[in-house]
Coordinates of C-alpha atoms in Angstrom, one line a residue:
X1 CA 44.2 86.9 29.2
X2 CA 43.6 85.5 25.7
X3 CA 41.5 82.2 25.1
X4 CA 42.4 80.0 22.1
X5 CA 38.6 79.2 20.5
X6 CA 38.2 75.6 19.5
X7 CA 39.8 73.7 16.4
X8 CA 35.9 72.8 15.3
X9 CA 32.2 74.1 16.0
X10 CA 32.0 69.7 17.7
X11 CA 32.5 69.4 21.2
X12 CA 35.3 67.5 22.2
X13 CA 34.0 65.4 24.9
X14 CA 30.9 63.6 26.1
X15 CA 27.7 65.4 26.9
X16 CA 27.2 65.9 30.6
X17 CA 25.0 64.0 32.3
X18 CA 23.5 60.3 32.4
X19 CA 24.4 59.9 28.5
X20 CA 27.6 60.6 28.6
X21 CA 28.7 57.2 29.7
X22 CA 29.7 53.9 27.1
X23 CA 26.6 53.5 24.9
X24 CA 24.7 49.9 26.5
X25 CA 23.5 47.0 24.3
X26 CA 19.7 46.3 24.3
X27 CA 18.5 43.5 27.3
X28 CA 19.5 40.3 26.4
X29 CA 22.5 40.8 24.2
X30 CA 20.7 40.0 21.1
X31 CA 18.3 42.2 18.2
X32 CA 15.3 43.0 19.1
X33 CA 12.3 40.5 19.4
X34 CA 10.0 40.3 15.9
X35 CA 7.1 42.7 16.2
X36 CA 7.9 44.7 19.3
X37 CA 10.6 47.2 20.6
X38 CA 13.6 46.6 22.3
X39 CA 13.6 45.7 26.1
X40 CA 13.7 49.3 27.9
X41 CA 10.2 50.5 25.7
X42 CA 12.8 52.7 23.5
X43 CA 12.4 52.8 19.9
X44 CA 14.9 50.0 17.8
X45 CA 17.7 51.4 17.1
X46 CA 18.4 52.8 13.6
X47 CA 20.2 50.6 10.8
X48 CA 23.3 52.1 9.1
X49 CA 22.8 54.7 7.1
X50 CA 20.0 56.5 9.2
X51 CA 17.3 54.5 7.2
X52 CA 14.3 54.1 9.5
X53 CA 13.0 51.6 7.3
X54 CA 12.0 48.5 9.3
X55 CA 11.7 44.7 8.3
X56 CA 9.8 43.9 5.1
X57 CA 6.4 41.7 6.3
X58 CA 6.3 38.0 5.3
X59 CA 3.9 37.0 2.2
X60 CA 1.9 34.2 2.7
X61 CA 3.1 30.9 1.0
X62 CA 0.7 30.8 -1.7
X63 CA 1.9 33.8 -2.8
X64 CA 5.4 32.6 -4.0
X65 CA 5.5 32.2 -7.9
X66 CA 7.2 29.4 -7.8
X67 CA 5.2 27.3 -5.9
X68 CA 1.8 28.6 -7.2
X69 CA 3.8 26.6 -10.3
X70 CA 4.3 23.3 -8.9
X71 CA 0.9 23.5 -7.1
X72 CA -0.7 24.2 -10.4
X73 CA 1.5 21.2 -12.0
X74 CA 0.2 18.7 -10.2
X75 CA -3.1 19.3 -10.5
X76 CA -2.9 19.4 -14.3
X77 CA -0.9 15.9 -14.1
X78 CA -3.5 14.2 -11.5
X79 CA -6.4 15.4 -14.1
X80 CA -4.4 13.7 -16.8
X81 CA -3.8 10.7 -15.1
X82 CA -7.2 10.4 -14.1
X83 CA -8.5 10.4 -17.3
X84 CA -6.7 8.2 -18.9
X85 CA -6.7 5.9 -16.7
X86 CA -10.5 5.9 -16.5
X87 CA -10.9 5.8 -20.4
X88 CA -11.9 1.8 -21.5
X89 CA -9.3 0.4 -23.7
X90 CA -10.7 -0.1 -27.1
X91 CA -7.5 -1.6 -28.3
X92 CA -8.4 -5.3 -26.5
X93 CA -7.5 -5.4 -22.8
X94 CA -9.4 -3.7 -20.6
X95 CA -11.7 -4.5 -17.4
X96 CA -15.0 -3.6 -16.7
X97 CA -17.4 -6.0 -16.7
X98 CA -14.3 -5.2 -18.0
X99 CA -13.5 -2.6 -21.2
X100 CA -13.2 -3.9 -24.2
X101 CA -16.2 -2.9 -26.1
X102 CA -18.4 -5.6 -28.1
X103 CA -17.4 -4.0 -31.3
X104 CA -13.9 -4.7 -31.2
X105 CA -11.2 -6.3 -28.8
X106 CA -9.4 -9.7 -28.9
X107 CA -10.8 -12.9 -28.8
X108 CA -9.4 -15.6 -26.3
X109 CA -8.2 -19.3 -27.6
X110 CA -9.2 -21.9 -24.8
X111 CA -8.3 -25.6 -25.4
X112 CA -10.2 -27.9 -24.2
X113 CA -8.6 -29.5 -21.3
X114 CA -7.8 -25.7 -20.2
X115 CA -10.2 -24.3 -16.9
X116 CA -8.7 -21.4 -17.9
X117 CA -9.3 -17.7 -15.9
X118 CA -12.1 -16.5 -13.9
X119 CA -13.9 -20.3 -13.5
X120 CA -17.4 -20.5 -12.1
X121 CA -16.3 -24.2 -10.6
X122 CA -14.5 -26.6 -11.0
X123 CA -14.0 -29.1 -14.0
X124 CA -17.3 -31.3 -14.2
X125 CA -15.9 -33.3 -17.8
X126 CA -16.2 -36.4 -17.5
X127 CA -13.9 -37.6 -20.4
X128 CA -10.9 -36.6 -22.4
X129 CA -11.3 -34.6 -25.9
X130 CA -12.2 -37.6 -27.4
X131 CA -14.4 -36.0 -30.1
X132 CA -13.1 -36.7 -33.9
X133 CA -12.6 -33.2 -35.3
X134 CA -14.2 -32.5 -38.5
X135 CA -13.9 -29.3 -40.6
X136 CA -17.1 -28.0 -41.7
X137 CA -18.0 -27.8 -45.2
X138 CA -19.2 -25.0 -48.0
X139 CA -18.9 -21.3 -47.1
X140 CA -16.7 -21.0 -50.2
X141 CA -17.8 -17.6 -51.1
X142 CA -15.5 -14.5 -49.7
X143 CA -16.9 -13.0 -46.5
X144 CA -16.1 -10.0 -44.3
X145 CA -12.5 -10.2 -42.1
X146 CA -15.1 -10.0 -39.3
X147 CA -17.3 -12.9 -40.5
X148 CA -17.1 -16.5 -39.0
X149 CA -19.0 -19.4 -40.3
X150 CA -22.1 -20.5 -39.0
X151 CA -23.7 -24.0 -38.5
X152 CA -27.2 -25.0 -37.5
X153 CA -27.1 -26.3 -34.0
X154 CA -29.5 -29.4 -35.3
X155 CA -26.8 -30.6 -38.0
X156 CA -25.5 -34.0 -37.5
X157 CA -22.0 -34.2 -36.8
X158 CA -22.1 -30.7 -34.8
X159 CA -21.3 -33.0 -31.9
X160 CA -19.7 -35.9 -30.8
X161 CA -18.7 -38.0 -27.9
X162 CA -18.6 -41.5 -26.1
X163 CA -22.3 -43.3 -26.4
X164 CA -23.8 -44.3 -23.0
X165 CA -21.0 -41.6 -21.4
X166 CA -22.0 -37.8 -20.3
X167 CA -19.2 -35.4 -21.4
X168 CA -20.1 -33.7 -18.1
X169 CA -21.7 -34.6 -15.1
X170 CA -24.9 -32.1 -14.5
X171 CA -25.3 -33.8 -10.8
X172 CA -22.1 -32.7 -9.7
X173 CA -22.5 -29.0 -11.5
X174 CA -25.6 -28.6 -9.6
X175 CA -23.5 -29.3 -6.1
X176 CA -21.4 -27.1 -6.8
X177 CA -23.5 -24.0 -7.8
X178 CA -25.3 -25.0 -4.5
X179 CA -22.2 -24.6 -2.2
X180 CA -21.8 -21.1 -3.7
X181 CA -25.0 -19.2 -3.8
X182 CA -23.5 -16.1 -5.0
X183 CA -21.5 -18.2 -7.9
X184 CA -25.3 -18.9 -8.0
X185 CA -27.1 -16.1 -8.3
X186 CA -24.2 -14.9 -11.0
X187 CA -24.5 -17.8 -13.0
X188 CA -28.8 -17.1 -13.2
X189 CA -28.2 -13.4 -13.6
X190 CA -26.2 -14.4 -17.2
X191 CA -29.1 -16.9 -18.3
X192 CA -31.6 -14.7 -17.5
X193 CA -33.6 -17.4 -14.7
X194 CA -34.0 -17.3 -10.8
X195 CA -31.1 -18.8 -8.6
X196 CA -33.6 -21.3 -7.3
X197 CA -34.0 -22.9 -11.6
X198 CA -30.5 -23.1 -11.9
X199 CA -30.7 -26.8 -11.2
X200 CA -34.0 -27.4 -13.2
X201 CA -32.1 -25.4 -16.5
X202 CA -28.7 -27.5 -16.4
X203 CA -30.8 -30.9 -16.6
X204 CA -32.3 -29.3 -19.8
X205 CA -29.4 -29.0 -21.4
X206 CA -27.2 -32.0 -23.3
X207 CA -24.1 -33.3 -22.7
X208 CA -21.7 -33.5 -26.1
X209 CA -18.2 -32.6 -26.9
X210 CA -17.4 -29.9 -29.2
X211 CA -16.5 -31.1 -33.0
X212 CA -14.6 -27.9 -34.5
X213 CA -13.4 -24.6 -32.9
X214 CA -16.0 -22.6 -32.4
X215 CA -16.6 -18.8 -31.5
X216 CA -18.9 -18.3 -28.2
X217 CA -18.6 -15.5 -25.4
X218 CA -18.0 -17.0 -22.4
X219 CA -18.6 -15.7 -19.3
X220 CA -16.2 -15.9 -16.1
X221 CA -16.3 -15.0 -12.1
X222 CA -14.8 -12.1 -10.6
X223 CA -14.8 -10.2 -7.6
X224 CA -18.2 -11.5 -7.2
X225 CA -19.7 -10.7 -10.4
X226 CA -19.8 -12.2 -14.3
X227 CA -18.0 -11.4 -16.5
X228 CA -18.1 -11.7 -20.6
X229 CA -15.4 -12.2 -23.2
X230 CA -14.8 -13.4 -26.4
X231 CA -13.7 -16.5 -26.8
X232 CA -12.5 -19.5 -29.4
X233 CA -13.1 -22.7 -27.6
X234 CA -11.4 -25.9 -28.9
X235 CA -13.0 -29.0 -30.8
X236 CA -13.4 -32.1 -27.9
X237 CA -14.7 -29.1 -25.4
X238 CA -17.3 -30.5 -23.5
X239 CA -20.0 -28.6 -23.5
X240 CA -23.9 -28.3 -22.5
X241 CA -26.1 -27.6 -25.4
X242 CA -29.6 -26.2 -25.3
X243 CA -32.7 -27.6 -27.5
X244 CA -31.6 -25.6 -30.1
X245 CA -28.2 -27.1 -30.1
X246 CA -26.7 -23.9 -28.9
X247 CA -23.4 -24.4 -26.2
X248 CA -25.1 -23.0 -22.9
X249 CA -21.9 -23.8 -20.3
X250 CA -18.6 -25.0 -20.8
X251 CA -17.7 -27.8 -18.3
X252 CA -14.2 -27.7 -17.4
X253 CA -15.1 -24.5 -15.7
X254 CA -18.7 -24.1 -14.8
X255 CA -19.5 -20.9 -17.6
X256 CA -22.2 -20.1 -19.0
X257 CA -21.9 -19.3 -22.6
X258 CA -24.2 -17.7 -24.8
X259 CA -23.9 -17.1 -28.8
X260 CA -20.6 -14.1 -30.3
X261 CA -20.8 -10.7 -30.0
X262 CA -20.3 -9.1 -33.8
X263 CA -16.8 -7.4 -34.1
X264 CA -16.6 -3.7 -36.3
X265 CA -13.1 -5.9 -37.8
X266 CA -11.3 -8.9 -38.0
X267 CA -10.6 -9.6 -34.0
X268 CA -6.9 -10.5 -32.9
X269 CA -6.9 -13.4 -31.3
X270 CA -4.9 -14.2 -27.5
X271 CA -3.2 -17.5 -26.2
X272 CA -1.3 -20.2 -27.5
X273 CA -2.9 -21.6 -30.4
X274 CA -3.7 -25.6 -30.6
X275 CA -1.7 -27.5 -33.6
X276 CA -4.3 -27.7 -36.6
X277 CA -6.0 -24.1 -35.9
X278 CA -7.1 -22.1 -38.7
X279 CA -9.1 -18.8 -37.7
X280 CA -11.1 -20.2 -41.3
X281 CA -12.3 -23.3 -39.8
X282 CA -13.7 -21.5 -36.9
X283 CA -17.9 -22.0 -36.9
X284 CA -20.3 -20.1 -34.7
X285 CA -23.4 -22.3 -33.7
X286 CA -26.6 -20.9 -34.9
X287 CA -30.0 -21.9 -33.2
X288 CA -31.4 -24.7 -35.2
X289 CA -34.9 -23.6 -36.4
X290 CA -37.1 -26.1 -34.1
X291 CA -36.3 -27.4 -30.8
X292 CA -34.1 -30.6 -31.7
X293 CA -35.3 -33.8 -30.2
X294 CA -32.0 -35.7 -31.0
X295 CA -28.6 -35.3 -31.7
X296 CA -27.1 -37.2 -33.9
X297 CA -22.9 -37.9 -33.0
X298 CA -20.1 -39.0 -34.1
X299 CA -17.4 -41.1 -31.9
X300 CA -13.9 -41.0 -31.5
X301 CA -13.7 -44.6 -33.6
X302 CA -16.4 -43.2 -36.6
X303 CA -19.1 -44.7 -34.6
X304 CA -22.4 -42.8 -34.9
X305 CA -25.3 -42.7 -32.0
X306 CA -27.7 -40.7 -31.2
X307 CA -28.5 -38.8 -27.8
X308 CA -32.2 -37.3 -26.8
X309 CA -32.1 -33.8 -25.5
X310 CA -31.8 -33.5 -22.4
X311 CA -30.6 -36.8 -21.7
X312 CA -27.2 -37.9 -20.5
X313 CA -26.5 -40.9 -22.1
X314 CA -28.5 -43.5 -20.7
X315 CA -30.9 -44.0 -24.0
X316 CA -27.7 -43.1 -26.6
X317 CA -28.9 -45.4 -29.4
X318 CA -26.3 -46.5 -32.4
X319 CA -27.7 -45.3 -35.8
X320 CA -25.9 -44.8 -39.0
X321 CA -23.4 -42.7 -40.5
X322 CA -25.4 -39.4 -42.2
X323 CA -25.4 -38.8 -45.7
X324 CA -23.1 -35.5 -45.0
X325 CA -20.9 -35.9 -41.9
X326 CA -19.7 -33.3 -42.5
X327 CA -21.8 -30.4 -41.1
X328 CA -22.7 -27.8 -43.5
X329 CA -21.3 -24.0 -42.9
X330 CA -22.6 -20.8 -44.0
X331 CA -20.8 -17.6 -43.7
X332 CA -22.5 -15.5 -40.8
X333 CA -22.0 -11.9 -38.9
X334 CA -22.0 -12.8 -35.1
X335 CA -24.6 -10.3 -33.5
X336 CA -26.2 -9.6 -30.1
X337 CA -28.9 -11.8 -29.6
X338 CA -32.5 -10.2 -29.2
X339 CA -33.9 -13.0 -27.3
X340 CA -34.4 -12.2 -23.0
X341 CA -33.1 -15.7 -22.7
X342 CA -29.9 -15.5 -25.0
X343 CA -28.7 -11.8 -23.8
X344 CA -25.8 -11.2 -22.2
X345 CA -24.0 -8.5 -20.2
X346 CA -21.4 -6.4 -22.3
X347 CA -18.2 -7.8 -23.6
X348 CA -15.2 -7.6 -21.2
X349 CA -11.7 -8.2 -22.3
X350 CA -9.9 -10.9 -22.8
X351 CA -8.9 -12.5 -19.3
X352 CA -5.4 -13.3 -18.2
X353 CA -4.6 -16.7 -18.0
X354 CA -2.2 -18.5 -15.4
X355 CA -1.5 -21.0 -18.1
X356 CA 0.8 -20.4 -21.2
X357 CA -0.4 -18.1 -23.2
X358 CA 3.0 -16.8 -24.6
X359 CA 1.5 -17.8 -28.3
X360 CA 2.1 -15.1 -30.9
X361 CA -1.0 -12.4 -30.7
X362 CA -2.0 -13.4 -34.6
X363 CA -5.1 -13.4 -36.7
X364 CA -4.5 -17.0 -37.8
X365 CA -1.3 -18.6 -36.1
X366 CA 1.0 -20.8 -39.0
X367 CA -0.3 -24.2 -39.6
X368 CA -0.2 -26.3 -42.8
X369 CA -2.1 -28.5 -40.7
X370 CA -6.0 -29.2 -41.1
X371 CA -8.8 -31.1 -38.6
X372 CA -8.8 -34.7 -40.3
X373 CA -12.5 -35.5 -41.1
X374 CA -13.9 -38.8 -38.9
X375 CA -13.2 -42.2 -41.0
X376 CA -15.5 -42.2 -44.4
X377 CA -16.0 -46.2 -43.6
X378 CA -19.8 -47.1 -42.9
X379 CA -20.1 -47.8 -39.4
X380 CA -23.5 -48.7 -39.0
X381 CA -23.5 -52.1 -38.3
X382 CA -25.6 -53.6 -34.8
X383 CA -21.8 -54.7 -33.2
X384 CA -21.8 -53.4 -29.5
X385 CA -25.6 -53.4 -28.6
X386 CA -28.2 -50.9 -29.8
X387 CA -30.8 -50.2 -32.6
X388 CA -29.0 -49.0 -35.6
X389 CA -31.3 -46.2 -37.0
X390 CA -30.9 -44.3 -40.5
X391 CA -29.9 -40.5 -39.1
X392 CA -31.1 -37.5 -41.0
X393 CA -29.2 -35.7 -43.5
X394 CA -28.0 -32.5 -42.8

């Protein structure tokens, strides 16, 4: 009997035995569990294509390319940011004690009824800017754009006021620096005295208004501590003067003030600018020689009087009018001063005011107008009580 061999070499049905039934998907229904075999401890099945090739292993994150990028992005725009943020700001605004440097910066018009940013107190002026302005004579010669013009602090005329009336009221400065120690102990720190001869210094100093718009560096409270800027202040501020005849504290505010810090240029000037200001007329008030024993004043009317330093207008005395009412200027370079008693802290910027100060950011705002000098008429007559005495030429 003849047997027909098979059509291939394959076999035509299912191996005998256990494996010859329907192949059974892995426990679970689902691919095998990361990092281990299959449920049954069999080896995973292969992938198509008889590859046994298993899963590629995850990189960590910092290895991606594209986010080592951003990472390193950020860093180099944090370090930016930090510096410049951190650099002072030479230009004129800045913070520390402020920023602004001494050598350059803005300097800050304040008119004279103004508190104005940063006060120590509260307005101790007794009267309204009632001083006649004046503008100062000489200093015709051409000066540097960062030169101002300087008067003696002992020249008659410097100041003015109301005879028998304090421009400020020391008393009432004194209260207040006592209710705030560490208004205090700031105000002392910038004078260069203890806390505890705050009181004794302000009844040194003189009350008198301010005559012509003059260049100081004032010094304002902040976050606890002074601070110093440069600033114009206007004639008929009220001030306290020194025995020098140097402006020591502005009173509608409670500052100390001490003498202008020297600018490498001409300084731009910030605020809205009174009617009459000239950045020419502006003086700078120079220690007088010797200590000054009187001032001589002018009033509001062309009265003349004179004050005793120190005093505050209990033993003003009538006198006559000077032989030059007109104080005398010379050009002068502010510069730090070298005296303990005079030194200040570094120049901070300008402050900002919550008052308009939406003026244009000039040199020397427009004006054709000029500060009127006090009536020429000779007031020295004994009308109104007094001793008329003959006051010193300047």
């Amino acid at each position: 009997m003849s047997v027909d061999p098979p059509s291939s070499g394959r076999p035509t049905g299912p191996p005998s035995g256990p494996l010859s039934g329907p192949s059974q998907p892995p426990s679970g229904g689902g691919p095998p569990s990361e990092g281990g075999p299959p449920s049954g401890g069999g080896p995973p099945s292969e992938p198509p294509g008889g590859s046994s090739k298993g899963p590629e292993p995850r990189r960590p994150w910092w290895g991606s390319v594209p986010r080592v990028a951003i990472i390193a992005t950020a860093v180099v725009a944090a370090v930016v940011l930090a510096v410049v943020l951190s650099r002072p700001d030479n230009g004129g605004t800045g913070a520390s004690d402020g920023g602004t440097s001494t050598s350059s910066g803005e300097v800050f018009l304040q008119p004279a009824a103004d508190t104005g940013p940063d006060e120590f107190t509260e307005s101790t002026a007794q009267e309204d800017s009632s001083a006649s302005p004046v503008t100062p004579s000489g200093a015709t010669e051409s000066a540097p754009q960062n030169a101002v013009r300087g008067v003696n602090g002992d020249a008659p005329g410097l100041y003015g006021g109301t005879r028998n009336v304090a421009s400020c009221d020391v008393e009432k400065q004194i209260k207040y620096f006592e209710d705030a120690p560490d208004k205090q102990r700031a105000f002392a720190s910038v004078v260069r005295i203890q806390p505890s001869e705050v009181p004794a210094y302000l009844r040194s100093l003189t009350p008198a208004q301010l005559r012509m718009d003059t260049r100081v560096t004032n010094h304002g409270y902040k976050n606890g501590a002074p601070t110093s800027y440069q600033a114009v202040l206007q004639a008929g501020t009220a001030v306290l003067v020194d025995d020098r005849g140097v402006p020591r504290v502005r009173c509608a505010c409670g500052n100390p003030l001490s003498p202008p810090v020297a600018q490498q240029s001409a300084p731009k000037t910030t605020g809205a600018a009174w009617p009459g200001y000239k950045s020419s007329n502006v003086v700078m008030v120079t220690p007088a020689p010797q200590p000054v024993d009187v001032f001589v004043m002018c009033e509001p009317d062309g009265e003349w009087f004179k004050r005793e330093a120190g005093d505050t207008g209990d033993k003003d005395r009538k006198t006559k009018k000077p032989d030059k009412p007109s104080p005398s200027a010379s050009v002068t370079t502010p510069t730090a001063p070298s005296d303990s008693t005079s030194s200040q802290p570094p120049t901070s910027e300008p402050p900002t005011s919550d008052t308009d100060t939406s003026g244009p950011t000039t040199d020397e705002p427009p004006s054709s107008d000029t500060q009127p000098p006090p009536p020429d008429n000779n007031t020295g007559s004994d009308t109104g009580g007094g001793t008329t005495e003959q006051a010193p030429a300047s």
